[in-house]
């Protein structure tokens, strides 16, 4: 029996794995590939069907992170391979990040900071007016754990909340929109909080962005794949959107120059869950999943 570590893991998790299990790393020879029963995965390059096929005795994939878009979950399910993630422990931290992006994107705090540092306040006068967050209409695309936590925070700002999921959430107090386009057309700010993966690829396409319109703002703390980034750049550059707050991108860590040059865009380096406390909790939950699987064959927080 052997454990394979794939991708980038939190240092404390990497250290504990090394001390207790001496995990393997890619590439593997045939003998070692046959010995692997569990993968501990941290983001890219992830685990695709080809890697699963190369590990004939693989039984579980323990993911360090809530999102499993770097794992071919359908292929794992087909092969009877369990997959776990780290939900809940990062919900509040990511929701806080979303709120910060909303505030910064509408109020222009980061741009105003650059304005002061460049000496422009004294040279050019007051910073241009920005937009209020309080009282805004906010649409949340994906009212799951994180989306719900974002909505709760926004209630404190007197925002009117609407959402779109595949199906309405039972007993939700928020207005349901039947499509992403319908949601975008009815709000000032569209927050993307849905899961990544093939099912949500380019869910926010040019039609959704056009519905959001030149007075609308996009905030994405989900996955870069959910948004048509080329369409987003086109519309921001043309003034067909008021602005965007982004923590995720189509090809991380490569952020297009066109986005970096726009002062109407707030850019974060995929740091939504990046606090010491949250990352430690994620690491601890990943270890719980690994230990439980090795002891009983069950995962604590299974995805499939």
GROMACS .gro file of N, CA and C in nm, residues 135-280:
model
  438
  135UNK      N    1  -2.774   4.880  -0.009
  135UNK     CA    2  -2.894   4.896  -0.090
  135UNK      C    3  -2.884   4.841  -0.230
  136UNK      N    4  -2.769   4.782  -0.267
  136UNK     CA    5  -2.753   4.727  -0.403
  136UNK      C    6  -2.835   4.600  -0.419
  137UNK      N    7  -2.866   4.570  -0.543
  137UNK     CA    8  -2.929   4.443  -0.579
  137UNK      C    9  -2.816   4.346  -0.616
  138UNK      N   10  -2.808   4.236  -0.543
  138UNK     CA   11  -2.698   4.141  -0.564
  138UNK      C   12  -2.754   4.005  -0.604
  139UNK      N   13  -2.702   3.951  -0.711
  139UNK     CA   14  -2.738   3.817  -0.755
  139UNK      C   15  -2.626   3.720  -0.724
  140UNK      N   16  -2.661   3.605  -0.670
  140UNK     CA   17  -2.561   3.503  -0.636
  140UNK      C   18  -2.585   3.381  -0.723
  141UNK      N   19  -2.483   3.351  -0.801
  141UNK     CA   20  -2.491   3.235  -0.890
  141UNK      C   21  -2.431   3.116  -0.816
  142UNK      N   22  -2.518   3.035  -0.757
  142UNK     CA   23  -2.473   2.922  -0.677
  142UNK      C   24  -2.497   2.946  -0.530
  143UNK      N   25  -2.619   2.916  -0.482
  143UNK     CA   26  -2.653   2.941  -0.342
  143UNK      C   27  -2.628   2.815  -0.260
  144UNK      N   28  -2.500   2.774  -0.256
  144UNK     CA   29  -2.460   2.663  -0.171
  144UNK      C   30  -2.409   2.716  -0.039
  145UNK      N   31  -2.314   2.646   0.020
  145UNK     CA   32  -2.260   2.688   0.150
  145UNK      C   33  -2.200   2.829   0.142
  146UNK      N   34  -2.111   2.847   0.044
  146UNK     CA   35  -2.043   2.975   0.033
  146UNK      C   36  -2.138   3.084  -0.015
  147UNK      N   37  -2.219   3.053  -0.114
  147UNK     CA   38  -2.315   3.151  -0.163
  147UNK      C   39  -2.409   3.199  -0.054
  148UNK      N   40  -2.455   3.107   0.029
  148UNK     CA   41  -2.544   3.143   0.139
  148UNK      C   42  -2.473   3.231   0.242
  149UNK      N   43  -2.346   3.201   0.269
  149UNK     CA   44  -2.269   3.282   0.364
  149UNK      C   45  -2.247   3.423   0.309
  150UNK      N   46  -2.227   3.435   0.179
  150UNK     CA   47  -2.214   3.568   0.117
  150UNK      C   48  -2.345   3.645   0.132
  151UNK      N   49  -2.456   3.578   0.103
  151UNK     CA   50  -2.586   3.644   0.114
  151UNK      C   51  -2.611   3.694   0.255
  152UNK      N   52  -2.579   3.614   0.354
  152UNK     CA   53  -2.598   3.654   0.494
  152UNK      C   54  -2.520   3.780   0.526
  153UNK      N   55  -2.398   3.789   0.480
  153UNK     CA   56  -2.317   3.908   0.504
  153UNK      C   57  -2.377   4.030   0.436
  154UNK      N   58  -2.428   4.013   0.316
  154UNK     CA   59  -2.482   4.126   0.241
  154UNK      C   60  -2.612   4.179   0.300
  155UNK      N   61  -2.683   4.096   0.375
  155UNK     CA   62  -2.805   4.145   0.440
  155UNK      C   63  -2.773   4.260   0.535
  156UNK      N   64  -2.654   4.256   0.593
  156UNK     CA   65  -2.613   4.364   0.681
  156UNK      C   66  -2.594   4.497   0.610
  157UNK      N   67  -2.584   4.493   0.478
  157UNK     CA   68  -2.571   4.614   0.397
  157UNK      C   69  -2.705   4.653   0.334
  158UNK      N   70  -2.811   4.586   0.375
  158UNK     CA   71  -2.943   4.618   0.321
  158UNK      C   72  -2.958   4.583   0.175
  159UNK      N   73  -2.882   4.484   0.128
  159UNK     CA   74  -2.889   4.445  -0.015
  159UNK      C   75  -3.009   4.355  -0.040
  160UNK      N   76  -3.065   4.370  -0.160
  160UNK     CA   77  -3.171   4.281  -0.206
  160UNK      C   78  -3.106   4.163  -0.275
  161UNK      N   79  -3.129   4.041  -0.225
  161UNK     CA   80  -3.058   3.922  -0.271
  161UNK      C   81  -3.147   3.838  -0.362
  162UNK      N   82  -3.090   3.797  -0.474
  162UNK     CA   83  -3.154   3.700  -0.562
  162UNK      C   84  -3.050   3.593  -0.595
  163UNK      N   85  -3.094   3.481  -0.648
  163UNK     CA   86  -2.998   3.375  -0.678
  163UNK      C   87  -3.048   3.288  -0.793
  164UNK      N   88  -2.953   3.213  -0.849
  164UNK     CA   89  -2.989   3.109  -0.946
  164UNK      C   90  -2.912   2.982  -0.914
  165UNK      N   91  -2.984   2.873  -0.901
  165UNK     CA   92  -2.932   2.736  -0.894
  165UNK      C   93  -3.004   2.656  -1.001
  166UNK      N   94  -2.964   2.532  -1.017
  166UNK     CA   95  -3.039   2.446  -1.108
  166UNK      C   96  -3.184   2.432  -1.063
  167UNK      N   97  -3.203   2.430  -0.931
  167UNK     CA   98  -3.337   2.419  -0.874
  167UNK      C   99  -3.348   2.517  -0.757
  168UNK      N  100  -3.466   2.567  -0.729
  168UNK     CA  101  -3.482   2.656  -0.613
  168UNK      C  102  -3.442   2.587  -0.484
  169UNK      N  103  -3.386   2.663  -0.391
  169UNK     CA  104  -3.348   2.611  -0.260
  169UNK      C  105  -3.472   2.614  -0.171
  170UNK      N  106  -3.514   2.500  -0.117
  170UNK     CA  107  -3.635   2.499  -0.033
  170UNK      C  108  -3.624   2.596   0.084
  171UNK      N  109  -3.730   2.673   0.104
  171UNK     CA  110  -3.740   2.766   0.217
  171UNK      C  111  -3.639   2.881   0.212
  172UNK      N  112  -3.577   2.902   0.097
  172UNK     CA  113  -3.484   3.015   0.088
  172UNK      C  114  -3.560   3.146   0.094
  173UNK      N  115  -3.510   3.245   0.168
  173UNK     CA  116  -3.578   3.374   0.176
  173UNK      C  117  -3.548   3.465   0.056
  174UNK      N  118  -3.462   3.419  -0.034
  174UNK     CA  119  -3.418   3.504  -0.144
  174UNK      C  120  -3.494   3.474  -0.273
  175UNK      N  121  -3.501   3.574  -0.357
  175UNK     CA  122  -3.573   3.560  -0.485
  175UNK      C  123  -3.497   3.466  -0.578
  176UNK      N  124  -3.570   3.375  -0.640
  176UNK     CA  125  -3.511   3.279  -0.733
  176UNK      C  126  -3.526   3.327  -0.876
  177UNK      N  127  -3.416   3.319  -0.954
  177UNK     CA  128  -3.420   3.350  -1.097
  177UNK      C  129  -3.403   3.220  -1.174
  178UNK      N  130  -3.479   3.203  -1.279
  178UNK     CA  131  -3.483   3.076  -1.350
  178UNK      C  132  -3.360   3.050  -1.436
  179UNK      N  133  -3.281   3.152  -1.463
  179UNK     CA  134  -3.160   3.135  -1.544
  179UNK      C  135  -3.055   3.236  -1.502
  180UNK      N  136  -2.932   3.211  -1.544
  180UNK     CA  137  -2.824   3.305  -1.514
  180UNK      C  138  -2.847   3.438  -1.584
  181UNK      N  139  -2.902   3.434  -1.704
  181UNK     CA  140  -2.932   3.557  -1.778
  181UNK      C  141  -3.039   3.639  -1.705
  182UNK      N  142  -3.144   3.571  -1.661
  182UNK     CA  143  -3.251   3.639  -1.588
  182UNK      C  144  -3.198   3.702  -1.459
  183UNK      N  145  -3.112   3.628  -1.391
  183UNK     CA  146  -3.053   3.680  -1.267
  183UNK      C  147  -2.969   3.805  -1.297
  184UNK      N  148  -2.882   3.796  -1.395
  184UNK     CA  149  -2.792   3.907  -1.427
  184UNK      C  150  -2.869   4.032  -1.467
  185UNK      N  151  -2.978   4.014  -1.539
  185UNK     CA  152  -3.055   4.128  -1.587
  185UNK      C  153  -3.124   4.203  -1.475
  186UNK      N  154  -3.136   4.140  -1.358
  186UNK     CA  155  -3.216   4.199  -1.250
  186UNK      C  156  -3.133   4.253  -1.135
  187UNK      N  157  -2.999   4.252  -1.148
  187UNK     CA  158  -2.914   4.291  -1.035
  187UNK      C  159  -2.808   4.393  -1.076
  188UNK      N  160  -2.748   4.454  -0.973
  188UNK     CA  161  -2.637   4.547  -0.994
  188UNK      C  162  -2.503   4.475  -0.987
  189UNK      N  163  -2.499   4.369  -0.905
  189UNK     CA  164  -2.375   4.292  -0.885
  189UNK      C  165  -2.408   4.144  -0.900
  190UNK      N  166  -2.330   4.075  -0.981
  190UNK     CA  167  -2.345   3.931  -0.997
  190UNK      C  168  -2.224   3.863  -0.934
  191UNK      N  169  -2.249   3.781  -0.831
  191UNK     CA  170  -2.142   3.711  -0.761
  191UNK      C  171  -2.143   3.564  -0.803
  192UNK      N  172  -2.031   3.518  -0.854
  192UNK     CA  173  -2.020   3.380  -0.899
  192UNK      C  174  -1.966   3.295  -0.785
  193UNK      N  175  -2.050   3.204  -0.735
  193UNK     CA  176  -2.012   3.119  -0.622
  193UNK      C  177  -2.046   2.973  -0.649
  194UNK      N  178  -2.064   2.939  -0.776
  194UNK     CA  179  -2.101   2.802  -0.811
  194UNK      C  180  -1.977   2.714  -0.818
  195UNK      N  181  -1.999   2.584  -0.818
  195UNK     CA  182  -1.887   2.491  -0.830
  195UNK      C  183  -1.827   2.498  -0.970
  196UNK      N  184  -1.698   2.465  -0.980
  196UNK     CA  185  -1.634   2.458  -1.110
  196UNK      C  186  -1.659   2.323  -1.176
  197UNK      N  187  -1.585   2.296  -1.284
  197UNK     CA  188  -1.600   2.170  -1.353
  197UNK      C  189  -1.671   2.185  -1.485
  198UNK      N  190  -1.681   2.077  -1.562
  198UNK     CA  191  -1.738   2.085  -1.697
  198UNK      C  192  -1.884   2.128  -1.701
  199UNK      N  193  -1.960   2.097  -1.597
  199UNK     CA  194  -2.102   2.132  -1.598
  199UNK      C  195  -2.126   2.283  -1.589
  200UNK      N  196  -2.029   2.357  -1.534
  200UNK     CA  197  -2.048   2.502  -1.519
  200UNK      C  198  -1.954   2.584  -1.607
  201UNK      N  199  -1.882   2.518  -1.698
  201UNK     CA  200  -1.788   2.590  -1.784
  201UNK      C  201  -1.860   2.697  -1.866
  202UNK      N  202  -1.811   2.821  -1.856
  202UNK     CA  203  -1.867   2.937  -1.929
  202UNK      C  204  -2.016   2.954  -1.903
  203UNK      N  205  -2.058   2.917  -1.782
  203UNK     CA  206  -2.196   2.945  -1.744
  203UNK      C  207  -2.223   3.095  -1.752
  204UNK      N  208  -2.123   3.175  -1.713
  204UNK     CA  209  -2.132   3.320  -1.730
  204UNK      C  210  -2.069   3.353  -1.864
  205UNK      N  211  -2.154   3.354  -1.967
  205UNK     CA  212  -2.106   3.378  -2.104
  205UNK      C  213  -2.137   3.521  -2.146
  206UNK      N  214  -2.117   3.550  -2.271
  206UNK     CA  215  -2.138   3.686  -2.321
  206UNK      C  216  -2.282   3.731  -2.301
  207UNK      N  217  -2.378   3.640  -2.314
  207UNK     CA  218  -2.518   3.677  -2.296
  207UNK      C  219  -2.547   3.718  -2.151
  208UNK      N  220  -2.488   3.645  -2.057
  208UNK     CA  221  -2.507   3.679  -1.916
  208UNK      C  222  -2.443   3.813  -1.885
  209UNK      N  223  -2.324   3.836  -1.936
  209UNK     CA  224  -2.254   3.962  -1.912
  209UNK      C  225  -2.329   4.078  -1.977
  210UNK      N  226  -2.384   4.056  -2.095
  210UNK     CA  227  -2.463   4.161  -2.161
  210UNK      C  228  -2.587   4.193  -2.080
  211UNK      N  229  -2.647   4.092  -2.020
  211UNK     CA  230  -2.765   4.115  -1.936
  211UNK      C  231  -2.729   4.195  -1.812
  212UNK      N  232  -2.610   4.173  -1.759
  212UNK     CA  233  -2.563   4.249  -1.643
  212UNK      C  234  -2.548   4.397  -1.680
  213UNK      N  235  -2.491   4.423  -1.797
  213UNK     CA  236  -2.495   4.557  -1.855
  213UNK      C  237  -2.389   4.655  -1.808
  214UNK      N  238  -2.386   4.772  -1.868
  214UNK     CA  239  -2.280   4.870  -1.844
  214UNK      C  240  -2.279   4.931  -1.704
  215UNK      N  241  -2.385   4.913  -1.627
  215UNK     CA  242  -2.386   4.959  -1.488
  215UNK      C  243  -2.364   4.845  -1.390
  216UNK      N  244  -2.337   4.725  -1.443
  216UNK     CA  245  -2.327   4.607  -1.359
  216UNK      C  246  -2.184   4.565  -1.330
  217UNK      N  247  -2.168   4.493  -1.219
  217UNK     CA  248  -2.037   4.446  -1.174
  217UNK      C  249  -2.038   4.295  -1.160
  218UNK      N  250  -1.927   4.232  -1.198
  218UNK     CA  251  -1.911   4.088  -1.181
  218UNK      C  252  -1.806   4.061  -1.074
  219UNK      N  253  -1.837   3.970  -0.981
  219UNK     CA  254  -1.742   3.927  -0.879
  219UNK      C  255  -1.734   3.775  -0.886
  220UNK      N  256  -1.612   3.722  -0.899
  220UNK     CA  257  -1.595   3.578  -0.913
  220UNK      C  258  -1.497   3.525  -0.808
  221UNK      N  259  -1.549   3.443  -0.715
  221UNK     CA  260  -1.465   3.375  -0.617
  221UNK      C  261  -1.479   3.224  -0.631
  222UNK      N  262  -1.533   3.178  -0.746
  222UNK     CA  263  -1.558   3.036  -0.768
  222UNK      C  264  -1.441   2.972  -0.842
  223UNK      N  265  -1.452   2.963  -0.972
  223UNK     CA  266  -1.346   2.911  -1.058
  223UNK      C  267  -1.342   2.995  -1.186
  224UNK      N  268  -1.224   3.015  -1.241
  224UNK     CA  269  -1.211   3.093  -1.363
  224UNK      C  270  -1.285   3.033  -1.479
  225UNK      N  271  -1.299   2.901  -1.480
  225UNK     CA  272  -1.365   2.832  -1.591
  225UNK      C  273  -1.513   2.866  -1.602
  226UNK      N  274  -1.574   2.917  -1.495
  226UNK     CA  275  -1.718   2.946  -1.496
  226UNK      C  276  -1.749   3.068  -1.584
  227UNK      N  277  -1.652   3.156  -1.600
  227UNK     CA  278  -1.672   3.281  -1.674
  227UNK      C  279  -1.599   3.275  -1.807
  228UNK      N  280  -1.663   3.320  -1.913
  228UNK     CA  281  -1.597   3.337  -2.043
  228UNK      C  282  -1.504   3.457  -2.031
  229UNK      N  283  -1.378   3.432  -2.003
  229UNK     CA  284  -1.284   3.539  -1.972
  229UNK      C  285  -1.261   3.632  -2.092
  230UNK      N  286  -1.258   3.577  -2.211
  230UNK     CA  287  -1.239   3.661  -2.329
  230UNK      C  288  -1.355   3.759  -2.346
  231UNK      N  289  -1.476   3.709  -2.326
  231UNK     CA  290  -1.594   3.797  -2.336
  231UNK      C  291  -1.590   3.902  -2.225
  232UNK      N  292  -1.548   3.861  -2.106
  232UNK     CA  293  -1.538   3.955  -1.994
  232UNK      C  294  -1.440   4.067  -2.027
  233UNK      N  295  -1.324   4.033  -2.081
  233UNK     CA  296  -1.224   4.135  -2.116
  233UNK      C  297  -1.280   4.229  -2.223
  234UNK      N  298  -1.342   4.171  -2.325
  234UNK     CA  299  -1.400   4.254  -2.433
  234UNK      C  300  -1.498   4.356  -2.376
  235UNK      N  301  -1.585   4.311  -2.289
  235UNK     CA  302  -1.692   4.397  -2.240
  235UNK      C  303  -1.641   4.500  -2.140
  236UNK      N  304  -1.545   4.462  -2.058
  236UNK     CA  305  -1.484   4.559  -1.967
  236UNK      C  306  -1.408   4.666  -2.045
  237UNK      N  307  -1.335   4.624  -2.145
  237UNK     CA  308  -1.256   4.718  -2.226
  237UNK      C  309  -1.346   4.816  -2.301
  238UNK      N  310  -1.460   4.766  -2.348
  238UNK     CA  311  -1.553   4.849  -2.424
  238UNK      C  312  -1.644   4.933  -2.335
  239UNK      N  313  -1.638   4.914  -2.204
  239UNK     CA  314  -1.727   4.986  -2.114
  239UNK      C  315  -1.866   4.927  -2.106
  240UNK      N  316  -1.880   4.802  -2.151
  240UNK     CA  317  -2.010   4.737  -2.147
  240UNK      C  318  -2.038   4.672  -2.011
  241UNK      N  319  -1.939   4.677  -1.922
  241UNK     CA  320  -1.956   4.640  -1.781
  241UNK      C  321  -1.890   4.750  -1.698
  242UNK      N  322  -1.944   4.773  -1.578
  242UNK     CA  323  -1.888   4.879  -1.495
  242UNK      C  324  -1.757   4.837  -1.429
  243UNK      N  325  -1.743   4.708  -1.399
  243UNK     CA  326  -1.621   4.663  -1.333
  243UNK      C  327  -1.630   4.518  -1.294
  244UNK      N  328  -1.520   4.466  -1.239
  244UNK     CA  329  -1.516   4.326  -1.197
  244UNK      C  330  -1.419   4.311  -1.082
  245UNK      N  331  -1.450   4.215  -0.993
  245UNK     CA  332  -1.362   4.175  -0.885
  245UNK      C  333  -1.334   4.027  -0.900
  246UNK      N  334  -1.208   3.989  -0.920
  246UNK     CA  335  -1.174   3.852  -0.957
  246UNK      C  336  -1.069   3.794  -0.862
  247UNK      N  337  -1.096   3.673  -0.814
  247UNK     CA  338  -0.998   3.598  -0.737
  247UNK      C  339  -0.951   3.476  -0.814
  248UNK      N  340  -1.016   3.447  -0.926
  248UNK     CA  341  -0.987   3.327  -1.004
  248UNK      C  342  -0.985   3.360  -1.153
  249UNK      N  343  -0.912   3.277  -1.231
  249UNK     CA  344  -0.887   3.310  -1.371
  249UNK      C  345  -0.886   3.182  -1.454
  250UNK      N  346  -0.892   3.199  -1.584
  250UNK     CA  347  -0.901   3.085  -1.674
  250UNK      C  348  -0.773   3.003  -1.678
  251UNK      N  349  -0.658   3.069  -1.664
  251UNK     CA  350  -0.529   3.001  -1.678
  251UNK      C  351  -0.435   3.049  -1.568
  252UNK      N  352  -0.464   3.008  -1.446
  252UNK     CA  353  -0.384   3.055  -1.333
  252UNK      C  354  -0.244   2.992  -1.333
  253UNK      N  355  -0.142   3.068  -1.295
  253UNK     CA  356  -0.145   3.205  -1.241
  253UNK      C  357  -0.130   3.314  -1.347
  254UNK      N  358  -0.157   3.280  -1.471
  254UNK     CA  359  -0.140   3.376  -1.580
  254UNK      C  360  -0.265   3.463  -1.593
  255UNK      N  361  -0.252   3.590  -1.561
  255UNK     CA  362  -0.362   3.686  -1.570
  255UNK      C  363  -0.337   3.776  -1.690
  256UNK      N  364  -0.432   3.782  -1.784
  256UNK     CA  365  -0.408   3.860  -1.906
  256UNK      C  366  -0.372   4.006  -1.878
  257UNK      N  367  -0.283   4.058  -1.960
  257UNK     CA  368  -0.241   4.198  -1.948
  257UNK      C  369  -0.361   4.290  -1.956
  258UNK      N  370  -0.457   4.254  -2.041
  258UNK     CA  371  -0.575   4.340  -2.059
  258UNK      C  372  -0.651   4.359  -1.929
  259UNK      N  373  -0.656   4.257  -1.845
  259UNK     CA  374  -0.722   4.270  -1.714
  259UNK      C  375  -0.635   4.353  -1.620
  260UNK      N  376  -0.505   4.329  -1.624
  260UNK     CA  377  -0.415   4.399  -1.531
  260UNK      C  378  -0.407   4.549  -1.560
  261UNK      N  379  -0.441   4.587  -1.680
  261UNK     CA  380  -0.432   4.728  -1.717
  261UNK      C  381  -0.559   4.807  -1.687
  262UNK      N  382  -0.666   4.738  -1.649
  262UNK     CA  383  -0.795   4.805  -1.627
  262UNK      C  384  -0.808   4.849  -1.481
  263UNK      N  385  -0.831   4.977  -1.459
  263UNK     CA  386  -0.846   5.027  -1.323
  263UNK      C  387  -0.983   4.997  -1.266
  264UNK      N  388  -1.075   4.949  -1.348
  264UNK     CA  389  -1.208   4.913  -1.301
  264UNK      C  390  -1.215   4.769  -1.252
  265UNK      N  391  -1.101   4.701  -1.251
  265UNK     CA  392  -1.096   4.560  -1.213
  265UNK      C  393  -1.007   4.543  -1.090
  266UNK      N  394  -1.057   4.469  -0.992
  266UNK     CA  395  -0.979   4.434  -0.874
  266UNK      C  396  -0.933   4.289  -0.891
  267UNK      N  397  -0.803   4.266  -0.877
  267UNK     CA  398  -0.745   4.135  -0.904
  267UNK      C  399  -0.679   4.079  -0.779
  268UNK      N  400  -0.719   3.959  -0.739
  268UNK     CA  401  -0.658   3.888  -0.627
  268UNK      C  402  -0.594   3.759  -0.678
  269UNK      N  403  -0.491   3.709  -0.611
  269UNK     CA  404  -0.418   3.590  -0.657
  269UNK      C  405  -0.475   3.458  -0.603
  270UNK      N  406  -0.601   3.432  -0.629
  270UNK     CA  407  -0.670   3.310  -0.583
  270UNK      C  408  -0.640   3.286  -0.434
  271UNK      N  409  -0.679   3.384  -0.352
  271UNK     CA  410  -0.650   3.380  -0.209
  271UNK      C  411  -0.776   3.369  -0.124
  272UNK      N  412  -0.886   3.324  -0.184
  272UNK     CA  413  -1.014   3.323  -0.113
  272UNK      C  414  -1.011   3.251   0.020
  273UNK      N  415  -0.940   3.139   0.028
  273UNK     CA  416  -0.935   3.063   0.154
  273UNK      C  417  -0.800   3.076   0.223
  274UNK      N  418  -0.719   3.170   0.178
  274UNK     CA  419  -0.579   3.175   0.222
  274UNK      C  420  -0.559   3.252   0.352
  275UNK      N  421  -0.609   3.196   0.460
  275UNK     CA  422  -0.569   3.242   0.593
  275UNK      C  423  -0.506   3.122   0.664
  276UNK      N  424  -0.418   3.151   0.760
  276UNK     CA  425  -0.348   3.043   0.829
  276UNK      C  426  -0.445   2.947   0.896
  277UNK      N  427  -0.548   3.003   0.962
  277UNK     CA  428  -0.644   2.918   1.033
  277UNK      C  429  -0.721   2.828   0.937
  278UNK      N  430  -0.768   2.886   0.827
  278UNK     CA  431  -0.851   2.808   0.734
  278UNK      C  432  -0.770   2.701   0.664
  279UNK      N  433  -0.650   2.737   0.619
  279UNK     CA  434  -0.569   2.637   0.550
  279UNK      C  435  -0.529   2.523   0.645
  280UNK      N  436  -0.506   2.555   0.773
  280UNK     CA  437  -0.475   2.450   0.871
  280UNK      C  438  -0.596   2.359   0.891
   0.00000   0.00000   0.00000
